[in-house]
Tab-separated table of C-alpha atoms in Angstrom:
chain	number	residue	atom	x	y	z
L	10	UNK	CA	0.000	0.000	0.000
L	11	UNK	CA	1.140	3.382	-1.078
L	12	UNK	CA	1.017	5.774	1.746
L	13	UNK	CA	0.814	9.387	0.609
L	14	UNK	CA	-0.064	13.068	2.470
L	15	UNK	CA	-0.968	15.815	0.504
L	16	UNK	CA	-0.834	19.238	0.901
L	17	UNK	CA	-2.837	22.314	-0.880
L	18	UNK	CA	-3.528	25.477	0.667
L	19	UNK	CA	-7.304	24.804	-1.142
L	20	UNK	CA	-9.652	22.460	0.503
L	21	UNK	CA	-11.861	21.330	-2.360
L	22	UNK	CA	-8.517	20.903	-4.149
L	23	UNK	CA	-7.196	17.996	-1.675
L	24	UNK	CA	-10.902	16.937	-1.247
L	25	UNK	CA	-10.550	16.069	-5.450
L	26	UNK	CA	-7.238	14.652	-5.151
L	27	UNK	CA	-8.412	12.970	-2.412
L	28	UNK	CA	-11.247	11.288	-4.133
L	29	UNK	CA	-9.172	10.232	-6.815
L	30	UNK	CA	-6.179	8.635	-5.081
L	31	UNK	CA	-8.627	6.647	-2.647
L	32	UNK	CA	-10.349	4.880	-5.991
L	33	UNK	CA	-6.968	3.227	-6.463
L	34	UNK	CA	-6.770	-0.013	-4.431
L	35	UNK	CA	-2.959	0.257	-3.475
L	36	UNK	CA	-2.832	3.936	-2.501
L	37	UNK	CA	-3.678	5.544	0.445
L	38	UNK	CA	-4.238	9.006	1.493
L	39	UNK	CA	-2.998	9.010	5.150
L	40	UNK	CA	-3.218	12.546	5.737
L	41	UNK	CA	-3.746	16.391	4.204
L	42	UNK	CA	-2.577	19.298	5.490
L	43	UNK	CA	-2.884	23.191	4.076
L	44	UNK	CA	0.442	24.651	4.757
L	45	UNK	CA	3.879	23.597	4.599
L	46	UNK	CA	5.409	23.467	8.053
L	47	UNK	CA	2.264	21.274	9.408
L	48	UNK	CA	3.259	19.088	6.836
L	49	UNK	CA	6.490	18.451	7.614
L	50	UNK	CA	5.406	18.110	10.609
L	51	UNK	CA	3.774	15.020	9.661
L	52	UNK	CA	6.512	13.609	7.472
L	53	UNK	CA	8.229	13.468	10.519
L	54	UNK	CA	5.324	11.503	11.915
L	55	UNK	CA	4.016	9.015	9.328
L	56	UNK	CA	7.531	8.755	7.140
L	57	UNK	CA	4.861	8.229	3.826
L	58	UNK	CA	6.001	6.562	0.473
L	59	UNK	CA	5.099	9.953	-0.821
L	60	UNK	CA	4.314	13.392	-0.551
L	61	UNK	CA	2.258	15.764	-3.181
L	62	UNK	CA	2.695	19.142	-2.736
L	63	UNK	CA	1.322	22.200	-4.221
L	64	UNK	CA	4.198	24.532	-5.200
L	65	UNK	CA	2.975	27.777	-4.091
L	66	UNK	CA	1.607	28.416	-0.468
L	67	UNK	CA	1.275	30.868	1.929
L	68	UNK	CA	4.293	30.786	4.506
L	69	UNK	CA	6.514	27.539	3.789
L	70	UNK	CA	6.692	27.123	-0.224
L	71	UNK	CA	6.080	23.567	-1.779
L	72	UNK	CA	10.136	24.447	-2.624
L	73	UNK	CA	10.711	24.679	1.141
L	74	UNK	CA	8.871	21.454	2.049
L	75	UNK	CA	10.359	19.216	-0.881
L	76	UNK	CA	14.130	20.749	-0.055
L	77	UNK	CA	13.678	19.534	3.567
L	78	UNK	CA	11.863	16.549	3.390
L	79	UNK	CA	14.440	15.552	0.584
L	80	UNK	CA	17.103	15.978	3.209
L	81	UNK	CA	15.479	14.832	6.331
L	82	UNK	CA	13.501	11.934	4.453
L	83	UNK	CA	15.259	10.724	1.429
L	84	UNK	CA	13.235	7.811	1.102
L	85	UNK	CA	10.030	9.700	0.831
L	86	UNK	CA	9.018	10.339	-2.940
L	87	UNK	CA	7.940	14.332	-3.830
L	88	UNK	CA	5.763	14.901	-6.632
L	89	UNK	CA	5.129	18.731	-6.940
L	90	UNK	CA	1.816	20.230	-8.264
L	91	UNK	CA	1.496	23.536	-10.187
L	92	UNK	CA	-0.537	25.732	-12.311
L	93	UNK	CA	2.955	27.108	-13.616
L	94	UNK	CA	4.423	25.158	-16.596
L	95	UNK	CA	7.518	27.854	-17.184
L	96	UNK	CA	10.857	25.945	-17.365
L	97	UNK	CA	12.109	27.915	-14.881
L	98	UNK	CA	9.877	26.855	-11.770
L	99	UNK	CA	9.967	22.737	-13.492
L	100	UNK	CA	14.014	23.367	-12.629
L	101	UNK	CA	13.874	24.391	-9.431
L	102	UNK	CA	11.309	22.014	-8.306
L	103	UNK	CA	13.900	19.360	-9.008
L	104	UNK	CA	17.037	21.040	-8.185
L	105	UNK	CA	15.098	20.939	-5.069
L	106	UNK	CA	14.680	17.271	-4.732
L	107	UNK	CA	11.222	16.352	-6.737
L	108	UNK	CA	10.657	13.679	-8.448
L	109	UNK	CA	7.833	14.277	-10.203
L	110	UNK	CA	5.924	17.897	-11.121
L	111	UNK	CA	2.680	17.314	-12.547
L	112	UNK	CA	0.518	20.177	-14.069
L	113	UNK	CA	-2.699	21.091	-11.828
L	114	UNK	CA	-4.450	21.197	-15.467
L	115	UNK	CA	-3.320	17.657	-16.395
L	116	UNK	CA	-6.021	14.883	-17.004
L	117	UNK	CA	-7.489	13.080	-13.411
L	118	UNK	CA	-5.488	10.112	-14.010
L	119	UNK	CA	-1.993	11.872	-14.455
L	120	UNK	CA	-1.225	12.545	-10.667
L	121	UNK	CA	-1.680	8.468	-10.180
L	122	UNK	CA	0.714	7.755	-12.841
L	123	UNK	CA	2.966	9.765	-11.425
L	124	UNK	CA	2.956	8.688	-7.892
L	125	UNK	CA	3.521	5.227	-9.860
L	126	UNK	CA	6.498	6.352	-11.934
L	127	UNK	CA	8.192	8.022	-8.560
L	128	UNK	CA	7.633	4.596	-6.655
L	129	UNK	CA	9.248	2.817	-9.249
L	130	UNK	CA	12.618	4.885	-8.790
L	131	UNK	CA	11.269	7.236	-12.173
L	132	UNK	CA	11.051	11.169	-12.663
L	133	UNK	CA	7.686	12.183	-13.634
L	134	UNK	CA	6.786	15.353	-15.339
L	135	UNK	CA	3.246	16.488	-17.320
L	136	UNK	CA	3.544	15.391	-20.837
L	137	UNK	CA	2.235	18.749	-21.668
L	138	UNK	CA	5.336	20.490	-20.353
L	139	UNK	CA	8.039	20.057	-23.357
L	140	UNK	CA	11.187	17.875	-22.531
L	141	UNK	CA	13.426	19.757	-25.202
L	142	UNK	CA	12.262	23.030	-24.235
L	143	UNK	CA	13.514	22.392	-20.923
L	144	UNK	CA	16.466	20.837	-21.458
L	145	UNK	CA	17.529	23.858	-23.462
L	146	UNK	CA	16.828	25.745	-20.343
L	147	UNK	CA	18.401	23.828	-18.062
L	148	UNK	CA	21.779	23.955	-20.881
L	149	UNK	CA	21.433	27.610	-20.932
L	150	UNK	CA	20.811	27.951	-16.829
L	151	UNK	CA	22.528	25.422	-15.415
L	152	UNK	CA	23.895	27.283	-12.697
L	153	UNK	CA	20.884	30.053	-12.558
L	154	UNK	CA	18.461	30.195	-9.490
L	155	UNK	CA	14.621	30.767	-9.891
L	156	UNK	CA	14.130	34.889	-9.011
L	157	UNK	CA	13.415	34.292	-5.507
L	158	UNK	CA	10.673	37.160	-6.111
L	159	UNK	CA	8.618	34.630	-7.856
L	160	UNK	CA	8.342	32.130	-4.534
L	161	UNK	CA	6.381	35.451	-2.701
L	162	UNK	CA	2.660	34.578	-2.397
L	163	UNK	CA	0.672	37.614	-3.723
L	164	UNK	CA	-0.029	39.202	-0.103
L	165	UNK	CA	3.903	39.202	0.894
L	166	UNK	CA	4.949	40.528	-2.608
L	167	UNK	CA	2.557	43.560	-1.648
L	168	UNK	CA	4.058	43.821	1.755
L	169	UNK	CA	7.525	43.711	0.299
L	170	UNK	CA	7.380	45.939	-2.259
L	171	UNK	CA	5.294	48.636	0.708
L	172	UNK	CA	8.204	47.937	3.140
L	173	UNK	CA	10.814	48.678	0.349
L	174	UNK	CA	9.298	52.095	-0.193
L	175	UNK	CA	9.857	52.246	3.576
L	176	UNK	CA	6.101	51.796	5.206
L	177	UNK	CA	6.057	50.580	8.665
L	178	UNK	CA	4.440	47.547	9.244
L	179	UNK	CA	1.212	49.722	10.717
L	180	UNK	CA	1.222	52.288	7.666
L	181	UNK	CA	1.295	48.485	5.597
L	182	UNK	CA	-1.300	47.419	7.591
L	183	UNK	CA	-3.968	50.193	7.045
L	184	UNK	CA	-3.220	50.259	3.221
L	185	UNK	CA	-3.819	46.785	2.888
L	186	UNK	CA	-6.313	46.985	5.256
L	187	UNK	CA	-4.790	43.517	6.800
L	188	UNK	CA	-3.898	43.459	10.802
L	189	UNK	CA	-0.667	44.470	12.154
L	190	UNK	CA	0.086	40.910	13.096
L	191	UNK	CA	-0.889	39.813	9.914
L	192	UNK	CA	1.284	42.288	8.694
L	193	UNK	CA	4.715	40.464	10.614
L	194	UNK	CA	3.428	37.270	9.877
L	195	UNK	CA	3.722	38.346	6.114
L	196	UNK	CA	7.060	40.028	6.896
L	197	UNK	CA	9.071	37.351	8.357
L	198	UNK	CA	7.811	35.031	5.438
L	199	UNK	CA	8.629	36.959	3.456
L	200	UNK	CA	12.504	37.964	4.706
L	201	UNK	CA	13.137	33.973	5.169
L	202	UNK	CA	12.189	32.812	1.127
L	203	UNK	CA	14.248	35.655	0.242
L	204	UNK	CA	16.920	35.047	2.794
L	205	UNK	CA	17.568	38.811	3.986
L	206	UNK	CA	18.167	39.417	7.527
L	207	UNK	CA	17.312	43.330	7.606
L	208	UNK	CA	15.459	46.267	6.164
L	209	UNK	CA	18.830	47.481	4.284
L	210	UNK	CA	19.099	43.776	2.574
L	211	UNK	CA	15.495	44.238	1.737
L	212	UNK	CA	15.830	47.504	0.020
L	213	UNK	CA	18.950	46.687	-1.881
L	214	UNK	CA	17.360	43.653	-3.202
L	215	UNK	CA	13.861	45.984	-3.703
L	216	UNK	CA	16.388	48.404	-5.975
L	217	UNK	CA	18.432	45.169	-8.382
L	218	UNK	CA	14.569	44.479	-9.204
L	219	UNK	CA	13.833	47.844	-10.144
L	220	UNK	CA	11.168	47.893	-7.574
L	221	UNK	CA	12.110	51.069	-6.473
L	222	UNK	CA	15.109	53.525	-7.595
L	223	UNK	CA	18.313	54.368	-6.081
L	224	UNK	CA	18.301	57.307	-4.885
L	225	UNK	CA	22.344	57.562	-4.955
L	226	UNK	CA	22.301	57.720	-8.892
């Protein structure tokens, strides 16, 4: 029996999954969680034969979760789930230790033969996404990183770019009409992905994006 936990930041998401993993007589949904650090959490726990994980959450990033459980679990299987086909994200989900990334818009059965290809020691990716196109990428990038930008949820890439223009995290809070703690919780999400320890880091990385200008030229 295939034991699996799944995690989506959208219910009726993992309630569809759910229903369509459970039809298959050797695979088991054990457990599904919304965010990322509950779910390793659980990996800890339950040690499954695999983990499917949506790449894009609030807080911990699907990236997060399959770079530790890759290094805390090796023997756990990660097949990633996105809405993004771009070369660029396909790359980093398996520089970060997938082994499978399978297109949310994919056919129902697609996610099953994945989990099947990743238990039998395969990669797994959509057939939709192009092989050659990315292994051009991946010959012209080879040593390139995903713009760390693009792992902000919506809400923190609002609350960076305010910060950058240097808002306080109650002026933040009444423009995005969001609470103060909200505002933090945002904040320190934020200032992890991105791996910047102050508001000068934050600024200088705000300016190399064009986000806002430099004032010294």
């Amino acid at each position: 029996m295939i034991s699996i936990i799944l995690v989506d930041d959208h219910q009726i998401v993992r309630q569809g999954i759910r229903a369509l993993l459970d039809r298959e007589d050797d695979m088991r949904v054990i457990c599904e969680v919304s965010e990322g650090s509950e779910a390793i959490r659980l990996v800890h726990q339950y040690n499954p034969d695999v983990l499917v994980v949506d790449l894009l959450m609030p807080g911990m990033s699907g990236l997060e979760v399959t770079r530790h459980v890759r290094q805390t679990h090796p023997d756990t299987r990660v097949v990633v789930l996105s809405m993004n086909s771009n070369p660029p994200y396909v790359l980093e989900a398996f520089r970060n230790g997938a082994d499978g990334y399978v297109l949310k818009t994919s056919g129902a059965d697609e996610l099953v033969r994945a989990i099947r290809a990743v238990m039998s020691g395969n990669s797994y990716t959509s057939p939709q996404l192009s092989e050659v196109s990315i292994s051009r990428y991946i010959e012209g990038a080879r040593e390139a990183a995903l713009d760390p930008l693009e792992t902000l949820t919506r809400r923190e890439r609002e609350v960076f770019t305010l910060a950058a223009h240097g808002l306080s995290n109650s002026k933040i809070s009444a423009r995005l009409f969001i609470s103060v703690t909200t505002v933090s919780t945002h904040r320190a999400n934020l200032m992890r992905k991105l791996g910047l320890h102050n508001q000068t880091e934050l600024v200088r990385l705000a300016i190399r994006h064009g986000i806002i200008l430099d004032m010294h030229d």
